[in-house]
XYZ file of C-alpha atoms in Angstrom:
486
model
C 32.993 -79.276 163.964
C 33.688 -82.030 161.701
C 31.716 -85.648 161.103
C 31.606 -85.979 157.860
C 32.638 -89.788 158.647
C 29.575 -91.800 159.218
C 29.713 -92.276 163.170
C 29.840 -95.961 163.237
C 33.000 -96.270 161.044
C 36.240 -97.833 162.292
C 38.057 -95.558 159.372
C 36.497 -92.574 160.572
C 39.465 -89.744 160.279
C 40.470 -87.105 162.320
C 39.822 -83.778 160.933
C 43.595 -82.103 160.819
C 41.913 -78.801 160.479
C 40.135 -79.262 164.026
C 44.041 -80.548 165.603
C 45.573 -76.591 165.752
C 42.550 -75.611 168.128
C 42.189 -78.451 170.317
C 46.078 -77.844 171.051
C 45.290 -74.467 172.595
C 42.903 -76.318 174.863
C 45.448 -79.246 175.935
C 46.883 -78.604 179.250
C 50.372 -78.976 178.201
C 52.930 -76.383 178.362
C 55.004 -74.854 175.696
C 58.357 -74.585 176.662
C 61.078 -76.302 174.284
C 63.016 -74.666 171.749
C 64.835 -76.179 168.324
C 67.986 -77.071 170.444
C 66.127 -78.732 173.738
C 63.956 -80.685 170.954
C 67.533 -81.518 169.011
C 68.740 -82.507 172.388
C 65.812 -84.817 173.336
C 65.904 -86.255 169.842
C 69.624 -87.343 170.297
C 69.049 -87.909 173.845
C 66.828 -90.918 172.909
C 68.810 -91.879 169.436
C 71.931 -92.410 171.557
C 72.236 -94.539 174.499
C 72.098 -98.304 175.085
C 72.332 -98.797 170.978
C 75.778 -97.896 171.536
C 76.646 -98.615 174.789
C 75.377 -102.172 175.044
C 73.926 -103.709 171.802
C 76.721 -102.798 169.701
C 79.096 -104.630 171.194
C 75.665 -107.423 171.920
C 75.606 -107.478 168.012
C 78.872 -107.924 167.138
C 79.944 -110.357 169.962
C 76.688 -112.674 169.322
C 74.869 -114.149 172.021
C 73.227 -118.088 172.823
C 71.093 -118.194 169.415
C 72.959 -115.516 167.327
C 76.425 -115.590 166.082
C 78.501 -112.700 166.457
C 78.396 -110.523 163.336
C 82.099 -108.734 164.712
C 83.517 -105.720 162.840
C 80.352 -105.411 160.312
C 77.891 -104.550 163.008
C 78.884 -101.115 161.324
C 77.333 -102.493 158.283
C 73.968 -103.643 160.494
C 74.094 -100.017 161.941
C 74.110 -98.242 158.451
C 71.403 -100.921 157.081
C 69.430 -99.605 159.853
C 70.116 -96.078 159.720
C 68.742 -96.281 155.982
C 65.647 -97.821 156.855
C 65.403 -95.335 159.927
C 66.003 -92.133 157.443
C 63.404 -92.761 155.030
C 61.089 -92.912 158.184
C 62.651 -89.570 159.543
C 61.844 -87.760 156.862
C 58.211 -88.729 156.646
C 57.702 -88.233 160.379
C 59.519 -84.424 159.686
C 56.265 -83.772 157.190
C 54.281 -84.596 159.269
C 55.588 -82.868 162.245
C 55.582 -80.001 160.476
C 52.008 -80.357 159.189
C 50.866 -81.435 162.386
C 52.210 -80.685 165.904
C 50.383 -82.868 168.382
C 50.878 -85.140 170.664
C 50.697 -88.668 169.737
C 53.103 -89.201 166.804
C 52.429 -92.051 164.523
C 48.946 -92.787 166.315
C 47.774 -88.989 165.733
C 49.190 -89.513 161.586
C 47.893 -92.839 161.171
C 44.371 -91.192 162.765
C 44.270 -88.462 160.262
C 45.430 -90.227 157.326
C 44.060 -93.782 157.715
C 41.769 -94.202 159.897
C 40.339 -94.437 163.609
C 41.411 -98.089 163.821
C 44.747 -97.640 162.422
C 45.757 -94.594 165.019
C 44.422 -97.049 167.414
C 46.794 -100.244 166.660
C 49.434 -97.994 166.168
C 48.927 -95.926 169.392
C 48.210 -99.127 171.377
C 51.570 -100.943 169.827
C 53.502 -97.535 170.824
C 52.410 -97.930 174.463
C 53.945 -100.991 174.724
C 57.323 -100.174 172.881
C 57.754 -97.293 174.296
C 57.559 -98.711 177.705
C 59.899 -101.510 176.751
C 62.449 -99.436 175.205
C 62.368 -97.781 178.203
C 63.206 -101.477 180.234
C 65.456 -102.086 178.049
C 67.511 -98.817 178.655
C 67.399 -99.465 182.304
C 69.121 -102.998 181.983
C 71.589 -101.343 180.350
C 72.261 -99.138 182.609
C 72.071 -101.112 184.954
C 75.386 -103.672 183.224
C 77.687 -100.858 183.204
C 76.708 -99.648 187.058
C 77.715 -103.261 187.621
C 80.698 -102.939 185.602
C 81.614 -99.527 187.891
C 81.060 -101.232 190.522
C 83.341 -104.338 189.890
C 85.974 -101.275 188.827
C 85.933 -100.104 192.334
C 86.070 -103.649 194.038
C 82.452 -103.886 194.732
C 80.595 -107.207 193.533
C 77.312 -107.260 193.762
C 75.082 -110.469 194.060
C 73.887 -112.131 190.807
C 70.551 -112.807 191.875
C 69.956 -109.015 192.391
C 71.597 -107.509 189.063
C 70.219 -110.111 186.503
C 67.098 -111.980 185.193
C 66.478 -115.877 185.248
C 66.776 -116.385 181.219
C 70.302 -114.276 181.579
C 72.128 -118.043 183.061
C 73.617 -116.109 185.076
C 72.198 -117.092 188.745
C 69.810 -114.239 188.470
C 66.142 -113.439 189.980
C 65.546 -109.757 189.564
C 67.370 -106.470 188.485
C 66.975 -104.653 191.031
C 69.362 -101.780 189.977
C 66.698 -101.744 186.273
C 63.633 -101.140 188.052
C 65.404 -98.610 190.718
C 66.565 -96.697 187.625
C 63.386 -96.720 185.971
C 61.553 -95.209 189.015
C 64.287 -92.361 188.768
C 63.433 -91.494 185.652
C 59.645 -91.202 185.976
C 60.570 -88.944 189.160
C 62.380 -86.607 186.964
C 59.803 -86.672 184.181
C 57.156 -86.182 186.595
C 58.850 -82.722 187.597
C 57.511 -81.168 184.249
C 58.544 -80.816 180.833
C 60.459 -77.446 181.362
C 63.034 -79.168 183.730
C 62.884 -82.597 181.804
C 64.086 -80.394 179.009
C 67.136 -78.449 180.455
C 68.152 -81.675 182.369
C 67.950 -83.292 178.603
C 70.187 -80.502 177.209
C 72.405 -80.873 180.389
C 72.574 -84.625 180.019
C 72.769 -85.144 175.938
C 76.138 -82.321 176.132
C 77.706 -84.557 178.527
C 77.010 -87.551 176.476
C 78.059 -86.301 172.975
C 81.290 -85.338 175.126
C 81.877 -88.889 176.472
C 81.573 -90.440 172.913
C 83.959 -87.925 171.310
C 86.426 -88.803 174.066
C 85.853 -92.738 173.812
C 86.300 -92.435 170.305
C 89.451 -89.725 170.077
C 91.306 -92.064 173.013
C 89.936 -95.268 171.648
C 91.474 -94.581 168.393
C 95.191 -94.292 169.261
C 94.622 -98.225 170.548
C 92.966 -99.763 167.261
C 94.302 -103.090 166.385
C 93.902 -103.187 162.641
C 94.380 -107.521 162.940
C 90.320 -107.364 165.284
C 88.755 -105.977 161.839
C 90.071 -109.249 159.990
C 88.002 -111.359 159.376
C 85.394 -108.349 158.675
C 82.286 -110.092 158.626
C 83.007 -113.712 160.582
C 79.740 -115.491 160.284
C 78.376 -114.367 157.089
C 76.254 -111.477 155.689
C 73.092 -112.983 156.917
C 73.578 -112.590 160.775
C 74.912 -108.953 159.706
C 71.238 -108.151 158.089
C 69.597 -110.070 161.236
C 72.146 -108.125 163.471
C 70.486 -105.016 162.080
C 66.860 -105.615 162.867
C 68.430 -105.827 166.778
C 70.867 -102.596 166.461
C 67.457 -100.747 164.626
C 66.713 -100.043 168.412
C 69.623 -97.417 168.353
C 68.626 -95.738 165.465
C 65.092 -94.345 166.334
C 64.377 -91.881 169.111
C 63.218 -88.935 167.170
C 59.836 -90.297 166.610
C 59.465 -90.002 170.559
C 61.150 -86.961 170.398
C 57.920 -85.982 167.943
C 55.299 -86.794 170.827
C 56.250 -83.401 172.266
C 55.514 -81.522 169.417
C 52.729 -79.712 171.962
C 55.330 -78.683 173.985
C 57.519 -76.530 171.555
C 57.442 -73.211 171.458
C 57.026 -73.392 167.179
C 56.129 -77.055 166.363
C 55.354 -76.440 162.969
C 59.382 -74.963 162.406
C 61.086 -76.979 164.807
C 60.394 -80.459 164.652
C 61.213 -81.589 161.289
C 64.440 -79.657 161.418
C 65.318 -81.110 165.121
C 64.047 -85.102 163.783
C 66.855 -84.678 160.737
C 69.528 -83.100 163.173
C 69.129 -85.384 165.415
C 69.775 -88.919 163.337
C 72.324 -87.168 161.573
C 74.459 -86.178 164.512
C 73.646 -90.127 165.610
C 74.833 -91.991 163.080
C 78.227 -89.996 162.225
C 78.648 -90.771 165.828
C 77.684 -94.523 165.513
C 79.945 -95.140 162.613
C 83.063 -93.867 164.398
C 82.301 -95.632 167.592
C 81.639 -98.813 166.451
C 84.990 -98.482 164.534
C 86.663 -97.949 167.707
C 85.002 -100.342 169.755
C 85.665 -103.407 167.202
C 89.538 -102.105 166.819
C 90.240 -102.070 170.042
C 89.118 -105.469 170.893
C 88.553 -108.536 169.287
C 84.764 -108.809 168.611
C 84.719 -112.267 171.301
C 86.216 -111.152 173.784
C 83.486 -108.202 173.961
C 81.433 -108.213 177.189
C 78.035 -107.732 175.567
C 76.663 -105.786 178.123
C 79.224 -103.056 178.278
C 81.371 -102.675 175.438
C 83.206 -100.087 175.793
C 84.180 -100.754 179.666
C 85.618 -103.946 178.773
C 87.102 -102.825 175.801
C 89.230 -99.832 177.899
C 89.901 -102.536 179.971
C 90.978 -104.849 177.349
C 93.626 -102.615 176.321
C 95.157 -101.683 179.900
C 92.748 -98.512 180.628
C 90.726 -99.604 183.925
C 90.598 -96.273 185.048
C 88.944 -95.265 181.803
C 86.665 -97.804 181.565
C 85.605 -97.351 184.837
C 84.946 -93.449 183.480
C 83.080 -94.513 180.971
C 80.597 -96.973 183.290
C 79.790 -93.624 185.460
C 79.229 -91.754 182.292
C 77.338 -94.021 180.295
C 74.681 -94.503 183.430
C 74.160 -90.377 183.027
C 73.950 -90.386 178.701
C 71.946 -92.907 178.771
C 69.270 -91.724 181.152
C 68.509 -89.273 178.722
C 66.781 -92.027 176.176
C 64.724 -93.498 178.946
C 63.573 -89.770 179.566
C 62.722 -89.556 175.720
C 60.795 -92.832 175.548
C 58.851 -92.100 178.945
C 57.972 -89.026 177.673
C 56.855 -90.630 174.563
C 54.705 -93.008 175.773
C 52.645 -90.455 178.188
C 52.098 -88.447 175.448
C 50.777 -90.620 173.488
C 48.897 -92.251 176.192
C 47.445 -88.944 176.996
C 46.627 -88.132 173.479
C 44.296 -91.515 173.089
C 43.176 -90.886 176.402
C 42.031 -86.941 174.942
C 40.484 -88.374 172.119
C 38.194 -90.689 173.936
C 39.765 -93.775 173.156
C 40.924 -94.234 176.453
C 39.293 -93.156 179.765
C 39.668 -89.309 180.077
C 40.987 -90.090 184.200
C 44.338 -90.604 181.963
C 44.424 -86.691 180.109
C 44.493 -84.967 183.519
C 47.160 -82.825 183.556
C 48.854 -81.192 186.670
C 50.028 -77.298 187.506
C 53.424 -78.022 186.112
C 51.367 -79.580 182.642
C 52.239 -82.750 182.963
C 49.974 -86.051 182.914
C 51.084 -87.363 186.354
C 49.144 -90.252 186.144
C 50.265 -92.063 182.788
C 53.803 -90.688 183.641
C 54.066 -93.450 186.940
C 51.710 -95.794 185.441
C 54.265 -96.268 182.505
C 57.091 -95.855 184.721
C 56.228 -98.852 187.111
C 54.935 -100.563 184.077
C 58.706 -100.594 182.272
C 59.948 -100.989 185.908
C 58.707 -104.326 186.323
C 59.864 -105.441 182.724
C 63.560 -104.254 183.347
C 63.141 -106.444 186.649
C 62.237 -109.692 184.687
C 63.584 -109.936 181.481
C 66.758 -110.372 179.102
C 67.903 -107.651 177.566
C 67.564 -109.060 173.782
C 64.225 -110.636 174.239
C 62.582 -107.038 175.494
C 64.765 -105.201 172.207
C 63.293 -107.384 169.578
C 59.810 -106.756 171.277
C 60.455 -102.984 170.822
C 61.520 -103.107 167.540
C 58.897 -104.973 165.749
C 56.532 -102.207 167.528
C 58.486 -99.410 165.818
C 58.999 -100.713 162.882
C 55.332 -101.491 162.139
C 54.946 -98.062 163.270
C 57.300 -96.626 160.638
C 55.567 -98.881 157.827
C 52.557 -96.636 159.333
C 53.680 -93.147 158.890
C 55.528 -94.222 155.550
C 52.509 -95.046 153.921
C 50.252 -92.055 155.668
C 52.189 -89.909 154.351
C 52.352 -90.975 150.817
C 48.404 -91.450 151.126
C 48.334 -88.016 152.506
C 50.353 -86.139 149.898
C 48.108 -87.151 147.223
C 44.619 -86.831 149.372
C 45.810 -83.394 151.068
C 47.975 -81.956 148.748
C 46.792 -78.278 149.908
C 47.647 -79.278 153.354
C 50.297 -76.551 154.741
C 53.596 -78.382 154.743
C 56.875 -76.375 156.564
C 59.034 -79.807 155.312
C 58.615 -82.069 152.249
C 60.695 -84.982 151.662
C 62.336 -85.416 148.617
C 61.802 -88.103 145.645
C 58.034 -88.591 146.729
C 56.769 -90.971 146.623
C 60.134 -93.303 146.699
C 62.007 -92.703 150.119
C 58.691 -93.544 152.042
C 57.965 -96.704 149.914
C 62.124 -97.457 150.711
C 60.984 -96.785 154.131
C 58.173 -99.225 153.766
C 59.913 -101.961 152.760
C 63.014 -101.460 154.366
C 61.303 -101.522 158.031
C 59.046 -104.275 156.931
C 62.077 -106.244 155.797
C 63.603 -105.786 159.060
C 60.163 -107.034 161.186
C 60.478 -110.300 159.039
C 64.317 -110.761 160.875
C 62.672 -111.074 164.085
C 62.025 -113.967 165.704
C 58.517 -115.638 165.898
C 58.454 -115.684 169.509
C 58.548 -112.080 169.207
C 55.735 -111.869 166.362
C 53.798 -114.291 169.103
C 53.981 -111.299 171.928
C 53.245 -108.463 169.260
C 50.076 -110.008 167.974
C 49.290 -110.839 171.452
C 49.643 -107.777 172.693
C 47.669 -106.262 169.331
C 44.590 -108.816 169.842
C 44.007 -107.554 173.469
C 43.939 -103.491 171.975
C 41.441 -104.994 169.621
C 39.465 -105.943 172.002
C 39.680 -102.931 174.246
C 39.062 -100.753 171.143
C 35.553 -102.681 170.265
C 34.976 -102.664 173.897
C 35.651 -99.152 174.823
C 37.195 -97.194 172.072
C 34.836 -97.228 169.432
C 31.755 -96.099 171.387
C 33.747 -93.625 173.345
C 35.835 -92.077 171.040
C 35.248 -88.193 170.183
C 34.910 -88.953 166.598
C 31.236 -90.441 167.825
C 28.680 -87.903 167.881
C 26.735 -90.687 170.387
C 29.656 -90.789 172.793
C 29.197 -88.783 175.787
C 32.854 -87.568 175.412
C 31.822 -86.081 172.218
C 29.029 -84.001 174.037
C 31.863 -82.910 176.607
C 33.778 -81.783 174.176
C 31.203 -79.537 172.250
C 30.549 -78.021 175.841
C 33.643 -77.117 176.128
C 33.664 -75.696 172.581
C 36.450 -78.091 171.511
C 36.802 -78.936 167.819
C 36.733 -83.104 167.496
């Protein structure tokens, strides 16, 4: 058992040798293979990125002008910044394959309180991402439905801030409970339905983009970059949203059947396979239709519709709904996990880390669902983006760093993945993803801190005294009971 951190100390670090044996002791199941683990990483790379803020991004909204063709530029400026991160979460996954992601790396290579902030930030993203998924979902189910000759009623399919005679999305939050039925089944059927779903959607995109191409307009790429290459670099801190996924994808590293092996290769599968497809899309969508007559909220609907193809677009509305469930499923996932992995290491209450027959924690799973439920329900699509964004990317400038820090401090640590040109593409990571926080607006740094000042004051509250890591905490004397390493 390991304390060689005095017991009081807010940088007290998580023994990694003590992580392999409390896995065998976490209630989870092991059940997904190097494909279903590929599968959930695109699965939650690939959806409303694509779907809905590409063409968001390029048409421009209220208080950003439209950045047109080049929002393939802001996708590839934040597929860079995304890769460098990729590769440092793939060392890790491969060094350590645990539940919790960036808060279980930042534990073990920074400190208690860093795990904490980061954990506590990735509760809230994740749940956001997952709002933001369902809204847009929910703009191409309206676009299906107006296909069909079915209008629905503003007030029920869009927020107040939207302008658009809107109360509630009712069709978000409906969604969103969906999904945390299906993750609540267990993590063996999350993961074929995942497979299942991420085929289907790969499918769909090859199509949109081998029709799509035969009705490119060369004239809607000119001019290129219409408002300047500022709004392009701004438009990429948005579009970053479609470019992560695998570091959710990483929370289930205590599900696979050979974390060590699998992970790092399914993180780097999975953004490669994203981003060739988000360079050809994005080509396609911005040929086929100039980038302001784009309906922001489903792109490629009104594009096929643009161009004469209702029946196709309508196609595509039906299909996208499916795809995209798959990142909601990734980012649900993602938050229980981690969730359950504070709550396991006693910086939550434990009542979360109860785990059911099928291994799942039922209780975090429909807390977080109902939780991103009610923020589909109320707000705009951007405004809940940006708030996810600035979450991950401080969470990127996280692993980044613990993973230069650990290289150098653990350099005997078993490693089944290294990333090249240490310690460069984690310190381009760094400041590539800090870079993009600073494009954000300062409404959204307002809710982040926010949001980072209450886990402060949960963590001094609860956290610190309760945490396993204190040999005075009476979680720590469960623990020994039980004979599990803290």
């Amino acid at each position: 058992m390991s304390t060689t951190d005095p017991s009081q100390s807010i940088l007290r670090r998580k023994p990694i040798d003590d992580i392999e044996v409390e896995n065998k002791h976490s209630g989870l199941f092991k059940s997904l293979g190097l494909w279903q683990l590929t599968a959930i990483g695109v699965g939650g790379i690939i959806g409303v990125g694509i779907f809905s803020l590409a063409g968001l991004v390029a048409h421009g909204s209220a208080d950003t002008p439209g950045v047109g063709p080049a929002v393939l530029i802001s996708f590839l400026i934040a597929g860079l910044a995304s890769a460098a991160a990729a590769l440092s979460y793939a060392e890790f996954a491969g060094m350590i394959p645990r539940a919790g992601s960036a808060y279980t790396y930042g534990y073990v290579a920074l400190g208690e309180i860093i795990g904490w902030f980061i954990g506590w930030d990735l509760l809230l993203e994740y749940i956001a991402i997952v709002a933001v998924v369902a809204i847009g979902i929910s703009g191409y189910f309206d676009a299906f439905l107006a296909g069909i000759g079915i209008h629905m009623p503003a007030w029920m399919t869009s927020t107040v801030d939207e302008g658009k005679g809107g109360i509630i999305n009712i069709p978000a939050i409906l969604v969103c409970l969906l999904v945390t039925w299906i993750l609540s089944r267990g993590t063996k059927t999350f993961g074929r339905f995942e497979l299942i779903a991420v085929a289907i959607k790969v499918v769909l995109i090859l199509f949109i983009i081998g029709l799509g191409v035969f009705y490119i307009n060369t004239q809607n790429f000119t001019p290129f970059m219409p408002s300047g290459f500022g709004p392009v670099v701004a438009g990429s801190a948005t579009v970053f949203f479609a470019v992560f996924g695998y570091d959710a994808m990483s929370t289930a590293a205590e599900e696979a059947t050979d974390g060590k092996k699998h992970m790092p290769k399914a993180i780097v599968l999975s953004l490669i396979i994203a981003m060739l497809l988000y360079v050809a899309a994005t080509l396609v969508l911005t040929g086929m239709q100039n980038y302001k007559d784009i309906d922001p909220a489903a792109g490629f609907a009104s594009a096929f519709q643009g161009v004469g193809l209702p029946v196709i677009a309508t196609i595509i509305s039906v299909f996208a709904v499916l795809s995209i469930l798959t990142v909601m499923l990734t980012f649900l996932l993602g938050v229980t996990r981690v969730w359950f992995s504070m709550s396991r290491d006693g910086l939550l209450p434990g009542w979360f880390s109860k785990t059911d027959r099928h291994g799942t924690p039922q209780r975090v799973t429909w807390i977080g669902g109902i939780a991103s439920a009610l923020l589909a329900g109320v707000f705009p699509i951007k405004a809940v983006a940006d708030l996810t964004n600035i979450g991950i990317l401080a969470a990127f400038v996280v692993v980044c760093v613990s993973v230069i820090i650990f290289r150098y401090t653990k350099p005997e640590a078993p490693r089944t993945f290294r990333l090249p040109l240490m310690p460069a593409v984690p310190a381009f990571g760094v400041l590539a993803s800090a870079f993009l926080m600073f494009q954000l607006h300062w409404e959204t740094w307002l809710r982040f801190v926010i949001w980072l000042v209450i886990g402060l004051v949960i963590y001094f509250g609860y956290g610190k005294r309760h945490s396993l890591m204190n040999p005075n905490s009476p979680r720590h004397n469960e623990a020994v009971e039980m004979h599990t390493p803290v």
